């Protein structure tokens, strides 16, 4: 069943379509919320709230709009409200350490690769993830939407409700901050030492 | 030199696939002839690749199931609310129609224009209409108050 027909069925009150939709988006939505709030407990709570909000507002959703952008916008508004309410200073607060509750298995990139490649790849992924976590939420969200959700800039603008030019500016700045952090963390890595 | 600086600023966006086709082409052509920009572009690409390959954290199964259950419950509540609202609107419209229709009905039953012009008769009809409106308005206010109370009970739960 396609996304459009799932949305149409949900608007008509089909609860099977709701389950199918949650299943379709569960990993992407949870990952996005994790990137925003960084704490698994908060992300899980917001994940539930997002689907409750979707149930409340699905009839107000305009089918002409991109559903991904609408869904992520709903999740984002809840996450930003949560951060403002619970940890108002955390919107720009740098964090450190690993993500709690994430299994080691989830960090494995590929079982087919030689062991040393896998270790180096995981190490690199850990560095990138830590550097990402240190960014302010406005930079984290633009990076996760572009590189993990692979959204177009127009879609990102719709989710964040900002002009396209601001998306470009934020993307450029967030990558710049990422590079600085990566260089500071691993100055000997060839991939961070160019230029 | 100015062109070099300008294009260098676009390298990160080129690696992010965030430039238009022409713009990207210009940046890539420049990078092909500029060693410094080529190296920097490679660095941005490596960073972009690292971001794309980040492991995906997954929600626990029970969280997903609970989300579906909660959303389904809210969905049912919303449907019930909408259904109740439709009934309310119908009843209100019916009340107005009934009240207004009572005037020609009274006229018909009283048979005759002279009676219609009788001030005593007008007074009776006005009293009837006012009483009907008062009763419907009281019922409407009670329904709204009950609905609000129920809504606040739901949000508390």
Coordinates of C-alpha atoms in Angstrom, one line a residue:
Chain A
X1 CA 0.0 0.0 0.0
X2 CA 1.4 3.4 -1.0
X3 CA 1.8 6.4 1.3
X4 CA -0.9 8.4 -0.3
X5 CA -3.5 5.7 0.0
X6 CA -2.4 5.1 3.7
X7 CA -2.9 8.8 4.4
X8 CA -6.3 8.8 2.6
X9 CA -7.4 5.8 4.6
X10 CA -6.2 7.3 7.8
X11 CA -8.2 10.4 7.1
X12 CA -11.2 8.2 6.6
X13 CA -10.7 6.6 10.0
X14 CA -8.9 3.4 9.1
X15 CA -6.9 2.3 12.1
X16 CA -4.9 -0.3 10.1
X17 CA -3.6 2.6 8.1
X18 CA -2.4 4.2 11.3
X19 CA -0.5 1.1 12.3
X20 CA 1.0 0.8 8.8
X21 CA 2.1 4.4 8.9
X22 CA 3.7 4.1 12.3
X23 CA 5.6 1.1 11.1
X24 CA 6.7 2.9 8.0
X25 CA 8.1 6.0 9.8
X26 CA 9.1 4.5 13.2
X27 CA 12.9 4.4 12.6
X28 CA 13.1 7.7 10.8
X29 CA 11.0 9.6 13.2
X30 CA 12.7 8.2 16.3
X31 CA 16.1 9.0 14.8
X32 CA 15.1 12.5 14.1
X33 CA 13.7 13.0 17.7
X34 CA 16.9 11.4 19.1
X35 CA 19.0 13.9 17.2
X36 CA 16.9 16.8 18.6
X37 CA 16.5 15.8 22.2
X38 CA 19.4 13.3 22.6
X39 CA 17.8 11.4 25.4
X40 CA 16.1 8.1 24.6
X41 CA 13.4 8.5 27.3
X42 CA 12.5 12.0 26.0
X43 CA 12.6 10.8 22.3
X44 CA 10.3 7.8 23.2
X45 CA 7.8 10.1 24.9
X46 CA 7.9 12.6 22.0
X47 CA 7.5 9.7 19.6
X48 CA 4.2 8.7 21.2
X49 CA 3.0 12.4 21.4
X50 CA 3.8 12.8 17.8
X51 CA 1.5 10.0 16.7
X52 CA -1.3 11.1 19.1
X53 CA -1.0 14.6 17.5
X54 CA -1.1 13.0 14.0
X55 CA -4.4 11.2 15.0
X56 CA -5.8 14.6 16.2
X57 CA -4.8 16.6 13.2
X58 CA -4.7 14.2 10.2
X59 CA -8.0 15.6 8.9
X60 CA -6.5 19.1 8.8
X61 CA -3.6 17.8 6.8
X62 CA -3.7 19.1 3.2
X63 CA -3.0 16.1 0.9
X64 CA -1.3 18.5 -1.6
X65 CA 1.5 19.0 0.9
X66 CA 4.4 16.7 1.4
X67 CA 3.5 14.3 4.1
X68 CA 7.1 13.7 5.3
X69 CA 7.5 17.5 5.8
X70 CA 4.2 17.7 7.7
X71 CA 4.9 14.7 9.9
X72 CA 8.5 15.9 10.8
X73 CA 7.1 19.4 11.4
X74 CA 4.6 18.0 13.9
X75 CA 7.4 16.1 15.7
X76 CA 9.7 19.1 15.6
X77 CA 7.2 21.5 17.2
X78 CA 6.6 19.0 20.0
X79 CA 10.4 18.5 20.5
X80 CA 11.1 22.2 20.6
X81 CA 8.3 22.8 23.0
X82 CA 9.7 20.0 25.2
X83 CA 13.2 21.5 25.1
X84 CA 11.9 25.0 26.0
X85 CA 9.8 23.6 28.9
X86 CA 12.1 21.0 30.4
X87 CA 15.6 22.3 29.5
X88 CA 15.3 25.8 28.2
X89 CA 19.1 26.3 28.3
X90 CA 19.7 23.1 26.4
X91 CA 18.6 24.5 23.0
X92 CA 22.2 25.6 22.4
X93 CA 23.9 23.6 25.1
X94 CA 26.7 21.3 23.9
X95 CA 26.5 17.7 25.0
X96 CA 29.1 15.0 25.4
X97 CA 29.3 11.2 25.7
X98 CA 27.6 8.4 23.9
X99 CA 23.9 8.1 23.3
X100 CA 22.3 6.1 26.1
X101 CA 20.3 3.0 25.4
X102 CA 21.7 2.3 21.9
X103 CA 22.9 -1.2 21.5
X104 CA 26.4 -2.0 20.1
X105 CA 24.7 -4.0 17.4
X106 CA 23.0 -0.9 16.1
X107 CA 26.4 0.6 15.6
X108 CA 27.7 -2.1 13.4
X109 CA 27.9 -0.8 9.8
X110 CA 28.3 -4.0 7.9
X111 CA 29.1 -7.6 8.9
X112 CA 30.6 -8.3 5.5
X113 CA 33.5 -5.9 5.8
X114 CA 36.9 -7.0 7.1
X115 CA 37.2 -6.6 10.9
X116 CA 39.7 -3.7 10.8
X117 CA 37.6 -1.7 8.4
X118 CA 34.6 -2.2 10.6
X119 CA 36.4 -1.0 13.7
X120 CA 37.7 2.1 11.9
X121 CA 34.3 2.8 10.4
X122 CA 32.7 2.5 13.8
X123 CA 35.3 4.7 15.3
X124 CA 34.7 7.3 12.6
X125 CA 30.9 7.0 13.0
X126 CA 31.4 7.6 16.8
X127 CA 33.4 10.7 16.1
X128 CA 30.9 12.1 13.7
X129 CA 28.1 11.3 16.1
X130 CA 29.8 13.0 19.0
X131 CA 30.6 16.0 16.9
X132 CA 27.0 16.2 15.8
X133 CA 25.8 16.0 19.4
X134 CA 27.9 19.0 20.3
X135 CA 26.1 21.3 17.8
X136 CA 23.2 23.5 18.8
X137 CA 19.8 22.0 18.0
X138 CA 19.3 24.4 15.1
X139 CA 22.4 23.0 13.4
X140 CA 21.7 19.3 14.4
X141 CA 18.2 19.3 12.9
X142 CA 19.3 20.8 9.5
X143 CA 22.1 18.2 9.2
X144 CA 19.9 15.2 10.2
X145 CA 17.1 16.3 7.8
X146 CA 19.6 16.7 4.9
X147 CA 21.9 13.8 5.4
X148 CA 19.9 11.2 7.3
X149 CA 16.4 11.9 6.0
X150 CA 17.8 13.0 2.7
X151 CA 15.2 15.8 2.4
X152 CA 15.4 18.4 -0.3
X153 CA 16.2 21.9 0.8
X154 CA 12.6 22.9 0.0
X155 CA 11.3 20.1 2.3
X156 CA 13.7 21.2 5.1
X157 CA 12.4 24.7 4.7
X158 CA 8.8 23.4 5.1
X159 CA 9.7 21.4 8.2
X160 CA 11.6 24.2 9.9
X161 CA 9.2 26.9 8.6
X162 CA 12.1 29.1 7.5
X163 CA 13.1 30.5 4.1
X164 CA 15.2 28.5 1.7
X165 CA 18.1 30.9 1.9
X166 CA 18.1 30.4 5.7
X167 CA 18.3 26.6 5.2
X168 CA 21.3 27.1 3.0
X169 CA 23.0 29.4 5.5
X170 CA 22.3 27.0 8.4
X171 CA 23.6 24.0 6.4
X172 CA 26.8 25.8 5.5
X173 CA 27.3 27.0 9.1
X174 CA 26.5 23.6 10.6
X175 CA 28.9 21.8 8.3
X176 CA 31.6 24.4 9.2
X177 CA 31.0 23.8 12.9
X178 CA 31.1 20.1 12.4
X179 CA 34.4 20.3 10.6
X180 CA 35.9 22.5 13.3
X181 CA 34.8 20.0 16.0
X182 CA 36.1 17.0 14.0
X183 CA 39.4 18.7 13.5
X184 CA 39.7 19.5 17.2
X185 CA 38.8 15.9 18.1
X186 CA 41.0 14.0 15.7
X187 CA 43.7 16.3 14.3
X188 CA 45.6 13.4 12.9
X189 CA 42.8 12.0 10.7
X190 CA 43.7 12.7 7.1
X191 CA 40.0 13.1 6.3
X192 CA 39.9 16.2 8.6
X193 CA 43.3 17.6 7.9
X194 CA 43.0 18.9 4.4
X195 CA 42.8 22.5 3.4
Chain B
X1 CA 41.1 35.3 -6.8
X2 CA 37.7 36.7 -6.0
X3 CA 36.1 33.9 -8.0
X4 CA 38.2 31.3 -6.1
X5 CA 37.0 32.6 -2.7
X6 CA 33.4 32.7 -3.8
X7 CA 33.4 29.2 -5.1
X8 CA 35.4 27.9 -2.1
X9 CA 32.5 29.1 0.1
X10 CA 30.2 26.8 -1.9
X11 CA 32.2 23.7 -1.5
X12 CA 30.4 22.5 1.6
X13 CA 27.0 22.9 -0.1
X14 CA 28.3 21.1 -3.2
X15 CA 29.3 18.1 -1.0
X16 CA 25.9 18.3 0.6
X17 CA 24.2 18.2 -2.8
X18 CA 22.5 21.5 -1.9
X19 CA 23.4 23.5 -5.0
X20 CA 21.6 23.9 -8.3
X21 CA 22.9 22.0 -11.3
X22 CA 24.7 25.0 -12.9
X23 CA 26.1 26.2 -9.6
X24 CA 27.4 22.7 -8.7
X25 CA 28.9 22.4 -12.2
X26 CA 30.8 25.6 -11.8
X27 CA 32.1 24.6 -8.4
X28 CA 33.2 21.2 -9.7
X29 CA 34.9 22.7 -12.7
X30 CA 36.8 25.0 -10.5
X31 CA 37.8 22.2 -8.1
X32 CA 39.1 20.2 -11.0
X33 CA 41.6 22.9 -11.7
X34 CA 42.4 24.1 -8.1
X35 CA 44.3 21.7 -5.9
X36 CA 43.4 23.6 -2.7
X37 CA 39.6 23.5 -3.5
X38 CA 39.8 19.8 -4.6
X39 CA 41.3 18.8 -1.3
X40 CA 38.8 20.8 0.6
X41 CA 35.9 19.4 -1.4
X42 CA 37.2 15.9 -0.6
X43 CA 37.1 16.8 3.1
X44 CA 33.6 18.0 2.9
X45 CA 32.6 14.9 1.0
X46 CA 34.1 12.7 3.7
X47 CA 32.2 14.6 6.4
X48 CA 28.9 14.4 4.4
X49 CA 29.5 10.6 3.9
X50 CA 30.1 10.2 7.7
X51 CA 26.8 11.9 8.4
X52 CA 24.9 9.8 5.9
X53 CA 26.3 6.6 7.4
X54 CA 25.5 7.3 11.0
X55 CA 23.8 4.4 12.7
X56 CA 20.1 4.7 13.1
X57 CA 18.8 4.3 16.7
X58 CA 15.6 2.3 16.8
X59 CA 12.6 2.7 19.1
X60 CA 11.7 -0.2 21.4
X61 CA 8.9 -2.4 20.2
X62 CA 6.7 -1.7 23.2
X63 CA 7.0 2.1 22.6
X64 CA 5.8 1.6 19.0
X65 CA 2.9 -0.5 20.2
X66 CA 1.9 1.9 22.9
X67 CA 2.1 4.8 20.3
X68 CA -0.3 2.9 18.0
X69 CA -2.7 2.2 20.9
X70 CA -2.6 5.8 22.2
X71 CA -3.1 7.3 18.7
X72 CA -6.0 4.9 18.0
X73 CA -7.6 5.9 21.2
X74 CA -7.3 9.6 20.4
X75 CA -8.5 8.9 16.9
X76 CA -11.7 7.3 18.3
X77 CA -12.2 10.2 20.7
X78 CA -11.9 12.7 17.8
X79 CA -14.4 10.7 15.7
X80 CA -16.8 10.7 18.6
X81 CA -16.4 14.4 19.2
X82 CA -17.0 15.2 15.6
X83 CA -20.1 12.9 15.5
X84 CA -21.5 14.6 18.7
X85 CA -20.8 18.0 17.1
X86 CA -22.8 17.0 14.0
X87 CA -25.7 15.9 16.1
X88 CA -25.6 19.2 18.1
X89 CA -25.6 21.3 14.9
X90 CA -28.6 19.3 13.6
X91 CA -30.5 19.7 16.8
X92 CA -29.8 23.4 17.0
X93 CA -31.0 23.8 13.4
X94 CA -34.0 21.7 14.1
X95 CA -34.9 23.9 17.1
X96 CA -34.7 27.1 15.0
X97 CA -36.8 25.6 12.3
X98 CA -39.4 24.4 14.8
X99 CA -39.5 27.7 16.5
X100 CA -39.9 29.7 13.3
X101 CA -42.3 27.3 11.8
X102 CA -44.6 27.5 14.8
X103 CA -45.6 31.0 13.6
X104 CA -47.3 30.0 10.3
X105 CA -48.7 26.9 11.9
X106 CA -50.4 29.0 14.6
X107 CA -51.7 31.2 11.9
X108 CA -53.1 28.3 10.0
X109 CA -54.7 26.8 13.1
X110 CA -56.2 30.1 14.2
X111 CA -57.9 30.4 10.7
X112 CA -58.3 34.0 9.6
X113 CA -56.4 37.2 9.2
X114 CA -58.4 39.0 11.9
X115 CA -57.2 36.6 14.5
X116 CA -53.7 36.9 13.2
X117 CA -53.8 40.6 13.8
X118 CA -55.2 40.1 17.3
X119 CA -52.7 41.5 19.8
X120 CA -53.6 38.9 22.3
X121 CA -52.7 36.1 19.8
X122 CA -49.3 37.8 19.0
X123 CA -48.5 37.9 22.6
X124 CA -49.2 34.2 23.1
X125 CA -47.0 33.3 20.1
X126 CA -44.1 35.5 21.3
X127 CA -44.2 33.9 24.7
X128 CA -44.2 30.5 23.2
X129 CA -41.2 31.3 20.9
X130 CA -39.3 32.9 23.8
X131 CA -39.9 29.9 26.1
X132 CA -38.7 27.5 23.3
X133 CA -35.6 29.6 22.6
X134 CA -34.8 29.8 26.3
X135 CA -35.1 26.0 26.7
X136 CA -32.9 25.3 23.7
X137 CA -30.3 27.9 24.8
X138 CA -30.2 26.3 28.3
X139 CA -29.8 22.9 26.8
X140 CA -27.0 24.1 24.5
X141 CA -25.1 25.8 27.3
X142 CA -25.4 22.6 29.4
X143 CA -24.1 20.5 26.5
X144 CA -21.1 22.8 26.0
X145 CA -20.3 22.8 29.7
X146 CA -20.5 19.0 29.8
X147 CA -18.3 18.7 26.7
X148 CA -15.7 21.0 28.2
X149 CA -15.7 19.1 31.5
X150 CA -15.2 15.8 29.6
X151 CA -12.4 17.3 27.6
X152 CA -10.5 18.5 30.7
X153 CA -11.0 15.0 32.3
X154 CA -9.5 13.5 29.2
X155 CA -6.5 15.8 29.2
X156 CA -5.9 15.1 33.0
X157 CA -5.9 11.4 32.2

